CSV table of C-alpha atoms and ligand atoms in Angstrom, one decimal:
chain,number,residue,atom,x,y,z
A,1,MET,CA,89.3,137.6,57.9
A,2,GLY,CA,88.2,136.0,55.6
A,3,LEU,CA,91.9,134.6,54.2
A,4,ASP,CA,92.2,131.0,51.8
A,5,TRP,CA,93.9,129.0,53.2
A,6,THR,CA,94.6,126.7,50.7
A,7,THR,CA,95.9,129.4,48.0
A,8,ILE,CA,97.9,130.5,51.2
A,9,ASP,CA,99.3,126.6,52.2
A,10,ARG,CA,99.5,125.8,48.1
A,11,PHE,CA,101.8,128.6,47.2
A,12,VAL,CA,104.1,128.5,51.0
A,13,PHE,CA,105.2,124.2,50.3
A,14,GLY,CA,105.5,124.9,46.5
A,15,GLU,CA,108.0,128.4,47.5
A,16,ALA,CA,109.5,126.9,50.5
A,17,TRP,CA,110.5,123.2,48.7
A,18,THR,CA,111.1,123.7,44.5
A,19,HIS,CA,112.9,127.7,45.2
A,20,SER,CA,115.0,126.7,48.4
A,21,PHE,CA,117.5,128.1,49.4
A,22,ILE,CA,119.1,125.4,51.9
A,23,LYS,CA,121.6,124.2,50.1
A,24,SER,CA,123.4,126.8,48.8
A,25,HIS,CA,122.9,129.0,52.1
A,26,ALA,CA,124.1,126.0,54.1
A,27,GLU,CA,127.2,125.7,52.0
A,28,ILE,CA,127.9,129.3,52.4
A,29,LEU,CA,127.9,129.1,56.3
A,30,CYS,CA,129.1,125.8,56.9
A,31,GLU,CA,132.2,126.1,53.9
A,32,ARG,CA,132.7,129.6,52.7
A,33,ILE,CA,132.3,131.0,56.0
A,34,GLY,CA,132.9,128.3,58.1
A,35,PRO,CA,132.9,128.2,62.1
A,36,ARG,CA,131.4,130.8,63.5
A,37,TRP,CA,132.2,131.8,67.4
A,38,ALA,CA,131.0,135.2,68.9
A,39,THR,CA,133.3,137.7,68.0
A,40,SER,CA,135.0,136.1,65.1
A,41,ASP,CA,135.4,137.4,62.0
A,42,ASN,CA,133.6,134.6,60.2
A,43,GLU,CA,130.5,135.2,62.5
A,44,LEU,CA,130.8,138.8,61.7
A,45,ALA,CA,131.2,137.4,57.8
A,46,ALA,CA,127.9,135.3,59.1
A,47,ALA,CA,126.1,138.0,60.1
A,48,THR,CA,127.1,140.1,57.2
A,49,PHE,CA,125.6,137.3,54.9
A,50,ILE,CA,122.7,137.1,56.8
A,51,ARG,CA,121.5,140.9,56.8
A,52,GLU,CA,122.1,140.8,53.1
A,53,GLN,CA,119.6,137.6,52.3
A,54,PHE,CA,116.7,139.8,54.9
A,55,ILE,CA,117.6,143.3,52.4
A,56,GLN,CA,117.6,140.7,49.3
A,57,ASP,CA,114.6,139.2,50.4
A,58,GLY,CA,112.3,142.4,51.0
A,59,LEU,CA,112.0,142.0,55.1
A,60,ASP,CA,111.9,145.5,57.1
A,61,ASN,CA,114.4,147.0,58.6
A,62,PRO,CA,116.7,144.3,58.5
A,63,VAL,CA,120.1,145.3,61.1
A,64,PHE,CA,122.6,144.8,63.4
A,65,GLU,CA,122.1,144.9,67.0
A,66,ASP,CA,125.8,145.1,68.3
A,67,PHE,CA,127.0,144.4,71.8
A,68,ASN,CA,130.0,143.5,74.0
A,69,LEU,CA,130.7,140.4,74.4
A,70,PRO,CA,133.3,138.8,77.4
A,71,THR,CA,134.7,136.2,75.9
A,72,TRP,CA,137.7,133.8,75.3
A,73,SER,CA,140.2,132.1,72.6
A,74,HIS,CA,142.5,129.0,73.9
A,75,LYS,CA,145.8,128.0,72.1
A,76,GLN,CA,147.7,124.9,72.7
A,77,THR,CA,146.5,122.3,75.3
A,78,LEU,CA,148.2,119.7,76.2
A,79,GLY,CA,148.0,117.0,78.6
A,80,THR,CA,151.4,114.5,79.1
A,81,LEU,CA,151.3,110.9,81.7
A,82,VAL,CA,154.5,112.3,82.9
A,83,GLU,CA,155.9,108.6,84.0
A,84,VAL,CA,155.7,107.7,80.9
A,85,ASN,CA,155.6,110.6,78.6
A,86,LYS,CA,152.8,109.7,76.6
A,87,ALA,CA,150.9,112.8,75.3
A,88,ILE,CA,147.1,112.4,75.9
A,89,ASP,CA,144.4,114.3,73.8
A,90,LEU,CA,142.9,117.3,75.6
A,91,LEU,CA,140.1,120.3,74.9
A,92,PRO,CA,139.5,122.9,76.9
A,93,PHE,CA,135.8,123.7,78.1
A,94,ASN,CA,134.6,126.6,76.9
A,95,ARG,CA,136.0,129.4,79.6
A,96,CYS,CA,138.3,127.5,81.0
A,97,PRO,CA,141.2,129.1,82.6
A,98,ALA,CA,144.8,128.9,81.4
A,99,CYS,CA,146.5,126.6,83.5
A,100,LYS,CA,149.6,124.8,84.1
A,101,LEU,CA,149.5,122.4,87.0
A,102,THR,CA,150.6,118.8,87.1
A,103,ALA,CA,148.8,116.2,90.2
A,104,PRO,CA,148.4,112.4,90.4
A,105,ILE,CA,145.5,111.5,89.0
A,106,VAL,CA,142.4,110.4,90.6
A,107,ASN,CA,139.4,108.2,89.3
A,108,VAL,CA,135.9,109.2,90.3
A,109,GLU,CA,134.0,107.2,87.6
A,110,TYR,CA,131.3,109.5,87.1
A,111,GLY,CA,131.0,111.9,90.0
A,112,THR,CA,128.4,110.5,91.6
A,113,GLU,CA,128.2,111.1,95.6
A,114,ASN,CA,129.2,107.6,97.1
A,115,THR,CA,132.1,108.0,94.5
A,116,LEU,CA,133.3,111.0,96.4
A,117,ARG,CA,132.7,110.1,99.5
A,118,GLU,CA,134.6,106.8,99.4
A,119,LYS,CA,137.4,109.2,97.4
A,120,LYS,CA,137.2,112.2,99.2
A,121,ASN,CA,140.8,112.5,101.0
A,122,GLU,CA,142.3,111.3,97.7
A,123,ILE,CA,140.6,114.2,95.0
A,124,LYS,CA,142.1,117.0,97.4
A,125,GLY,CA,144.9,117.9,95.5
A,126,ALA,CA,144.5,115.4,92.4
A,127,ILE,CA,142.9,115.4,88.9
A,128,ALA,CA,140.5,113.9,89.1
A,129,ILE,CA,139.0,111.6,86.0
A,130,MET,CA,135.7,111.7,85.3
A,131,TYR,CA,132.6,109.8,83.1
A,132,VAL,CA,130.6,112.6,81.2
A,133,GLY,CA,127.7,110.6,80.9
A,134,PHE,CA,125.4,109.3,84.1
A,135,GLU,CA,125.7,106.3,86.7
A,136,PRO,CA,123.4,103.6,85.2
A,137,PHE,CA,121.5,103.3,88.7
A,138,SER,CA,120.5,106.3,90.0
A,139,GLN,CA,119.6,109.6,89.8
A,140,PRO,CA,120.8,111.7,86.8
A,141,ILE,CA,123.2,114.2,88.6
A,142,PRO,CA,123.9,117.2,86.1
A,143,LEU,CA,127.6,117.7,85.0
A,144,SER,CA,127.7,121.3,86.4
A,145,ASP,CA,127.3,119.9,89.9
A,146,ARG,CA,129.3,117.1,89.7
A,147,LEU,CA,132.4,119.4,89.1
A,148,TYR,CA,131.4,122.2,91.8
A,149,LYS,CA,131.4,118.9,93.9
A,150,LEU,CA,134.5,118.5,92.9
A,151,ALA,CA,135.6,121.7,93.2
A,152,GLN,CA,134.8,121.9,96.7
A,153,LEU,CA,136.0,119.0,97.9
A,154,GLY,CA,139.7,120.5,96.5
A,155,VAL,CA,140.4,119.1,93.3
A,156,ALA,CA,143.7,120.7,91.0
A,157,ALA,CA,141.5,120.2,87.7
A,158,ILE,CA,139.3,118.0,86.4
A,159,VAL,CA,139.2,115.8,83.0
A,160,CYS,CA,136.4,114.6,81.6
A,161,ILE,CA,136.0,111.8,79.0
A,162,ASP,CA,134.0,112.0,76.2
A,163,PRO,CA,130.9,109.2,75.5
A,164,LYS,CA,131.6,109.5,72.1
A,165,ASP,CA,134.1,106.9,70.3
A,166,GLY,CA,136.4,107.8,67.7
A,167,ASP,CA,138.9,110.0,69.1
A,168,ARG,CA,136.3,112.9,69.2
A,169,ILE,CA,135.7,115.1,71.8
A,170,GLU,CA,132.9,117.9,71.4
A,171,TYR,CA,133.8,121.3,73.7
A,172,ARG,CA,131.8,121.3,77.1
A,173,ASN,CA,130.2,124.2,78.9
A,174,ALA,CA,131.1,124.1,82.7
A,175,GLY,CA,128.2,126.4,84.1
A,176,ASP,CA,124.6,126.3,84.9
A,177,TRP,CA,122.9,128.8,82.9
A,178,ARG,CA,120.0,128.3,85.5
A,179,LEU,CA,121.8,129.1,88.6
A,180,PRO,CA,124.0,132.8,88.1
A,181,GLU,CA,126.8,131.2,90.8
A,182,GLN,CA,127.2,128.3,88.8
A,183,ALA,CA,127.7,130.2,85.5
A,184,GLU,CA,132.0,129.5,85.2
A,185,ALA,CA,134.1,127.2,85.5
A,186,PRO,CA,135.2,126.3,88.9
A,187,VAL,CA,137.9,124.5,88.6
A,188,PRO,CA,140.5,124.4,85.4
A,189,CYS,CA,137.9,121.4,83.2
A,190,VAL,CA,138.9,119.8,79.6
A,191,SER,CA,138.0,117.1,78.3
A,192,THR,CA,139.5,113.9,76.4
A,193,SER,CA,138.4,111.4,74.1
A,194,ARG,CA,137.0,107.5,74.9
A,195,GLU,CA,140.0,106.5,73.8
A,196,HIS,CA,142.3,108.3,75.7
A,197,GLY,CA,140.4,108.6,78.5
A,198,SER,CA,140.2,104.5,78.9
A,199,ILE,CA,144.6,105.5,79.6
A,200,LEU,CA,143.7,108.1,82.2
A,201,ILE,CA,141.5,105.9,83.8
A,202,LYS,CA,144.5,102.8,83.9
A,203,SER,CA,147.1,105.1,85.5
A,204,SER,CA,145.2,105.9,89.0
A,205,ASP,CA,148.2,107.8,91.4
A,206,LYS,CA,150.9,108.4,88.2
A,207,LEU,CA,151.4,112.2,87.6
A,208,PHE,CA,149.7,113.7,84.8
A,209,LYS,CA,149.9,117.2,83.4
A,210,ILE,CA,147.8,119.9,82.1
A,211,VAL,CA,148.7,122.9,80.6
A,212,VAL,CA,145.8,125.0,79.5
A,213,GLU,CA,146.8,128.0,77.4
A,214,ALA,CA,143.6,130.6,77.3
A,215,SER,CA,143.0,134.1,78.6
A,216,PHE,CA,139.5,135.8,78.2
A,217,TYR,CA,139.2,139.6,77.1
A,218,LYS,CA,135.8,141.8,75.7
A,219,ALA,CA,134.7,141.9,72.0
A,220,LYS,CA,132.1,143.2,69.7
A,221,THR,CA,129.6,141.1,68.6
A,222,GLN,CA,126.0,141.6,66.7
A,223,ASN,CA,122.4,139.4,66.7
A,224,VAL,CA,121.0,140.1,63.6
A,225,ASP,CA,116.9,141.0,63.5
A,226,ALA,CA,114.7,141.8,61.0
A,227,GLN,CA,111.0,141.3,60.0
A,228,LEU,CA,107.7,141.2,58.6
A,229,THR,CA,105.0,144.6,59.7
A,230,GLY,CA,101.7,144.1,60.8
A,231,HIS,CA,99.6,144.6,58.4
A,232,ALA,CA,96.4,144.5,61.7
A,233,TRP,CA,98.2,145.0,65.1
A,234,PRO,CA,102.1,146.1,64.1
A,235,ASN,CA,102.7,146.4,68.2
A,236,THR,CA,101.8,142.5,68.4
A,237,GLN,CA,105.1,140.3,67.8
A,238,LEU,CA,105.7,136.2,68.0
A,239,ILE,CA,109.5,136.3,67.3
A,240,LEU,CA,111.3,133.3,65.3
A,241,GLY,CA,115.0,132.6,66.6
A,242,GLY,CA,118.2,130.7,66.0
A,243,HIS,CA,121.5,131.4,67.2
A,244,HIS,CA,124.0,131.7,63.9
A,245,ASP,CA,127.0,131.1,66.1
A,246,THR,CA,128.9,127.7,66.7
A,247,VAL,CA,131.7,126.8,68.9
A,248,LEU,CA,135.8,127.2,68.1
A,249,ASN,CA,136.6,125.2,65.4
A,250,SER,CA,132.7,123.3,64.1
A,251,SER,CA,131.6,124.3,61.4
A,252,GLY,CA,127.7,123.9,63.1
A,253,GLY,CA,125.8,122.0,60.1
A,254,ASN,CA,123.5,120.9,62.8
A,255,ASP,CA,124.4,123.2,65.7
A,256,ASN,CA,123.5,125.8,64.3
A,257,ALA,CA,123.3,126.7,60.3
A,258,SER,CA,120.5,124.3,60.6
A,259,GLY,CA,118.4,126.5,62.7
A,260,THR,CA,119.8,129.8,61.1
A,261,ILE,CA,118.9,128.6,58.2
A,262,ALA,CA,115.2,127.4,58.5
A,263,VAL,CA,114.5,131.2,60.2
A,264,LEU,CA,116.1,133.1,56.6
A,265,GLU,CA,114.3,130.7,54.5
A,266,THR,CA,110.4,130.8,56.5
A,267,ALA,CA,111.3,135.1,56.2
A,268,ARG,CA,112.1,134.8,52.4
A,269,VAL,CA,108.7,132.3,52.3
A,270,LEU,CA,107.2,134.7,54.0
A,271,ALA,CA,108.5,137.8,52.8
A,272,ALA,CA,107.1,136.6,48.9
A,273,LEU,CA,103.8,135.5,50.2
A,274,ARG,CA,103.5,139.7,50.8
A,275,SER,CA,105.2,140.7,47.5
A,276,GLU,CA,103.0,138.0,45.5
A,277,LEU,CA,100.2,137.6,46.9
A,278,GLY,CA,100.0,140.8,48.8
A,279,ILE,CA,99.0,138.6,52.1
A,280,SER,CA,100.9,139.7,55.2
A,281,PRO,CA,101.1,138.9,58.6
A,282,GLY,CA,98.4,140.1,60.9
A,283,CYS,CA,100.6,140.8,64.0
A,284,THR,CA,104.4,141.3,63.0
A,285,ILE,CA,106.4,138.5,62.8
A,286,ARG,CA,110.1,139.3,63.6
A,287,PHE,CA,112.9,137.0,62.3
A,288,ALA,CA,116.4,137.0,64.5
A,289,THR,CA,119.8,134.8,64.6
A,290,PHE,CA,121.3,135.1,67.9
A,291,SER,CA,124.9,135.5,68.3
A,292,ALA,CA,126.8,134.1,71.7
A,293,GLU,CA,124.0,131.1,72.1
A,294,GLU,CA,127.3,129.0,72.2
A,295,GLN,CA,128.9,131.3,74.8
A,296,ARG,CA,126.1,131.5,78.0
A,297,LEU,CA,123.2,132.6,76.0
A,298,ALA,CA,125.0,135.7,75.7
A,299,GLY,CA,123.0,137.1,72.6
A,300,ALA,CA,119.6,135.8,73.0
A,301,GLY,CA,119.5,137.3,76.2
A,302,GLU,CA,120.3,141.1,74.7
A,303,TYR,CA,117.7,140.6,72.5
A,304,ALA,CA,115.0,139.8,75.0
A,305,LYS,CA,116.4,142.4,77.2
A,306,GLN,CA,116.1,145.1,74.1
A,307,HIS,CA,113.1,144.0,72.4
A,308,CYS,CA,110.8,142.5,74.9
A,309,ASN,CA,108.9,144.7,76.8
A,310,PRO,CA,104.9,145.3,77.9
A,311,GLU,CA,104.9,148.0,75.2
A,312,ASN,CA,105.5,145.3,72.1
A,313,ASN,CA,103.9,142.9,74.1
A,314,THR,CA,105.6,139.7,72.9
A,315,ARG,CA,103.1,136.3,72.3
A,316,LEU,CA,105.5,134.2,71.6
A,317,VAL,CA,108.9,133.1,70.7
A,318,ILE,CA,109.5,130.2,68.7
A,319,ASN,CA,113.4,128.8,69.4
A,320,LEU,CA,115.0,127.0,66.2
A,321,ASP,CA,118.5,125.2,67.1
A,322,GLU,CA,119.6,121.5,66.3
A,323,LEU,CA,117.0,121.1,63.0
A,324,SER,CA,119.0,117.9,62.2
A,325,THR,CA,118.0,115.6,65.1
A,326,GLY,CA,114.5,114.4,63.4
A,327,TYR,CA,112.1,115.7,61.7
A,328,PHE,CA,109.5,118.0,62.8
A,329,LYS,CA,107.0,116.6,64.9
A,330,GLY,CA,105.8,119.2,67.0
A,331,VAL,CA,106.2,122.3,69.5
A,332,VAL,CA,107.1,122.5,72.8
A,333,LEU,CA,106.0,125.2,75.7
A,334,ALA,CA,107.3,126.3,78.7
A,335,PHE,CA,104.1,127.4,80.5
A,336,PRO,CA,101.2,126.2,79.6
A,337,HIS,CA,98.7,129.0,78.8
A,338,LEU,CA,99.5,128.6,75.0
A,339,ARG,CA,98.6,125.0,74.7
A,340,THR,CA,95.2,124.9,73.8
A,341,LEU,CA,96.0,128.2,71.2
A,342,ILE,CA,98.7,126.3,69.4
A,343,GLN,CA,97.5,123.1,69.4
A,344,SER,CA,93.8,124.9,67.6
A,345,GLN,CA,96.3,125.8,64.8
A,346,LEU,CA,98.5,122.8,64.8
A,347,ASP,CA,95.1,120.9,64.2
A,348,SER,CA,94.0,123.2,61.2
A,349,MET,CA,96.9,122.7,59.1
A,350,GLY,CA,96.2,118.6,59.1
A,351,ASP,CA,99.3,117.4,58.9
A,352,GLY,CA,99.3,115.5,62.8
A,353,LEU,CA,101.7,118.1,64.4
A,354,ARG,CA,101.3,118.1,68.6
A,355,CYS,CA,101.9,121.4,70.8
A,356,HIS,CA,103.6,120.1,74.5
A,357,VAL,CA,104.2,121.8,77.9
A,358,MET,CA,107.8,120.8,79.0
A,359,SER,CA,108.0,120.1,82.6
A,360,GLN,CA,111.1,121.7,83.7
A,361,LEU,CA,112.8,125.2,82.5
A,362,ASP,CA,115.0,124.5,79.8
A,363,SER,CA,118.4,126.1,79.7
A,364,THR,CA,119.8,124.3,76.8
A,365,SER,CA,119.5,127.3,74.8
A,366,ASP,CA,118.4,131.0,73.6
A,367,HIS,CA,114.7,129.9,74.7
A,368,PHE,CA,116.0,130.3,78.4
A,369,PRO,CA,116.7,134.1,79.0
A,370,PHE,CA,112.6,134.7,77.2
A,371,LEU,CA,111.5,132.4,80.1
A,372,ARG,CA,113.3,134.4,82.7
A,373,GLN,CA,110.9,137.3,81.4
A,374,GLY,CA,107.6,135.4,82.1
A,375,ILE,CA,107.9,135.1,78.3
A,376,ASP,CA,106.5,131.8,76.1
A,377,ALA,CA,109.5,130.3,74.6
A,378,ALA,CA,108.9,126.7,72.4
A,379,HIS,CA,111.6,124.5,71.1
A,380,LEU,CA,110.7,122.3,68.3
A,381,TRP,CA,109.8,118.8,69.4
A,382,ARG,CA,112.3,116.7,66.8
A,383,TRP,CA,113.7,114.0,68.3
A,384,ARG,CA,112.6,112.6,71.5
A,385,PHE,CA,110.6,109.9,72.2
A,386,HIS,CA,110.8,108.7,68.3
A,387,GLY,CA,112.6,109.5,64.8
A,388,ARG,CA,115.8,110.5,66.4
A,389,ASN,CA,118.7,110.8,63.4
A,390,ALA,CA,122.3,109.0,63.4
A,391,ASP,CA,123.0,113.1,62.7
A,392,SER,CA,121.5,114.7,66.4
A,393,ASN,CA,124.9,113.1,67.7
A,394,TYR,CA,127.2,115.8,66.6
A,395,HIS,CA,127.4,119.5,68.0
A,396,HIS,CA,130.2,121.2,69.1
A,397,GLU,CA,133.0,119.3,68.0
A,398,PRO,CA,134.7,119.6,63.8
A,399,ALA,CA,132.7,116.9,63.0
A,400,ASP,CA,129.6,118.7,63.1
A,401,THR,CA,129.5,119.6,58.8
A,402,LEU,CA,127.3,120.6,56.1
A,403,ASP,CA,126.5,117.1,55.2
A,404,LYS,CA,124.9,116.8,58.8
A,405,ILE,CA,122.0,119.3,57.8
A,406,ASN,CA,119.0,117.2,56.4
A,407,VAL,CA,117.7,119.1,53.2
A,408,ARG,CA,114.9,118.0,53.0
A,409,GLU,CA,113.7,117.6,56.5
A,410,LEU,CA,114.5,121.5,56.4
A,411,LYS,CA,111.8,122.0,53.6
A,412,GLU,CA,109.6,120.6,55.7
A,413,TYR,CA,110.3,122.8,59.0
A,414,VAL,CA,110.2,126.0,56.8
A,415,GLY,CA,107.3,125.2,55.1
A,416,GLN,CA,105.6,124.1,58.4
A,417,LEU,CA,107.2,126.9,60.8
A,418,SER,CA,105.4,129.6,58.1
A,419,ARG,CA,102.4,127.9,57.8
A,420,LEU,CA,102.2,128.1,61.5
A,421,LEU,CA,103.2,131.4,61.9
A,422,LEU,CA,101.0,133.6,59.6
A,423,ARG,CA,98.1,131.7,61.4
A,424,LEU,CA,99.4,132.7,65.0
A,425,SER,CA,100.0,136.3,63.5
A,426,HIS,CA,96.1,136.1,61.9
A,427,ILE,CA,94.6,135.7,66.1
A,428,HIS,CA,93.2,138.9,67.6
A,429,PRO,CA,95.5,140.0,70.3
A,430,LYS,CA,92.5,140.2,72.6
A,431,ASP,CA,91.9,136.2,71.9
A,432,TRP,CA,95.6,135.7,73.0
A,433,PRO,CA,95.3,133.9,76.5
A,434,THR,CA,98.1,136.3,79.2
A,435,ASN,CA,100.8,134.5,81.1
A,436,PRO,CA,99.8,134.0,85.3
A,437,GLN,CA,103.6,132.7,85.7
A,438,THR,CA,105.4,135.2,85.7
A,439,SER,CA,109.4,136.3,86.4
A,440,ASN,CA,108.9,136.0,90.0
A,441,THR,CA,107.3,132.3,89.0
A,442,VAL,CA,110.1,131.3,87.1
A,443,LYS,CA,112.4,132.3,90.2
A,444,SER,CA,111.1,130.2,92.2
A,445,ARG,CA,110.7,127.1,89.6
A,446,LEU,CA,114.4,127.5,88.6
A,447,ILE,CA,115.4,127.2,92.9
A,448,ASN,CA,112.7,124.1,93.5
A,449,GLU,CA,114.2,122.5,89.8
A,450,ARG,CA,118.0,122.7,90.9
A,451,GLY,CA,119.9,119.5,90.9
A,452,SER,CA,117.7,118.4,88.5
A,453,VAL,CA,119.1,117.1,84.6
A,454,ILE,CA,117.2,118.3,82.0
A,455,ARG,CA,115.3,116.5,79.6
A,456,VAL,CA,116.1,117.5,75.9
A,457,TYR,CA,114.0,116.8,73.2
B,1,LIG,ZN1,122.9,125.6,68.9
């Protein structure tokens, strides 16, 4: 192609570093707008802001892509130890059904098979108290599997103890997105803090009252999409995406203003490269922010359905989620066919970034709907094995605020993603290996991986 990569890289990093909008974008998303539950007015304000940025930065065809989302909201959630009339802090799981019930407490510890066998007779009709964390001496069992097993044993409701300290409680999901039959809470599931959990643990057999006011309904929401059209192969595409929504009551600094801003900034830098140096991507690069990651990955699911078909030939998706967890160390693929190609591009960048292939299919974020179709969707390697930031502990709770965004690290993410995407866009479509793993292979892998805990990174 005869591209002068030294000039390009100099421009990209200069633009990413010295002309950065990370700080002001973070203030707008986390403070001026705040929590961005998909379908809320705040989420629409965030999507509007994102589309305006794409327009201002000169991207091609910035649009909203509306869809209807089955959603949920809750009002009061109350927990009371009846005999002593003591209030206990509770937060419902996402999509917890409404309930009002009083039952005796049974402590099921970590919900291992052994404990459930021992306590089988006490569990029926009771409220189970369970640690979210894994029992340290046995094979870890996914939280969803433990909740479903308790429901099978006839539990009335489940209170999970958050492992963090300082009265913190985060929103959790009862479902496992790998298993369609395990997509909803099987019984009312709520969380309590580590501190209040210890009170409940000491209150076995005592009566506990739980009231959850919640409702399910459908409402409109939207993904945001824009692109830089490829000058050589406009019908082949790469996708860079990240979710712009949050859980309720969280301004989502780490999860996921960090990823949203990296999408915006990478788009801006590559658009500036086009307008200032006249250098366009070879194939099309799409930039998307997804709605409803926190609601069963629904936004990315819609997007994959709409944009990933044989005609537009999606070569790779890169999903950005929780970029404050650690600095950028490389790319983690789900399938092996692209590893050599991507590693060669990372090598050409000269910063020691690595490309790995994960042994499990990861359903914990927006890459999963693409994987289901057999399209490789990478996550970034941030903290696993080394380089974990203390702020990686924050997501899905009110304390995930603006200050959890690491501006300097995010600048590097933007520079490196811009360099990598531009290089990948200039690889001739016929030089991209096709994936021998299909959506059917994925289905059978998901059956084999049933019951395994996903190792996130
Ligand atoms: Zn997230």
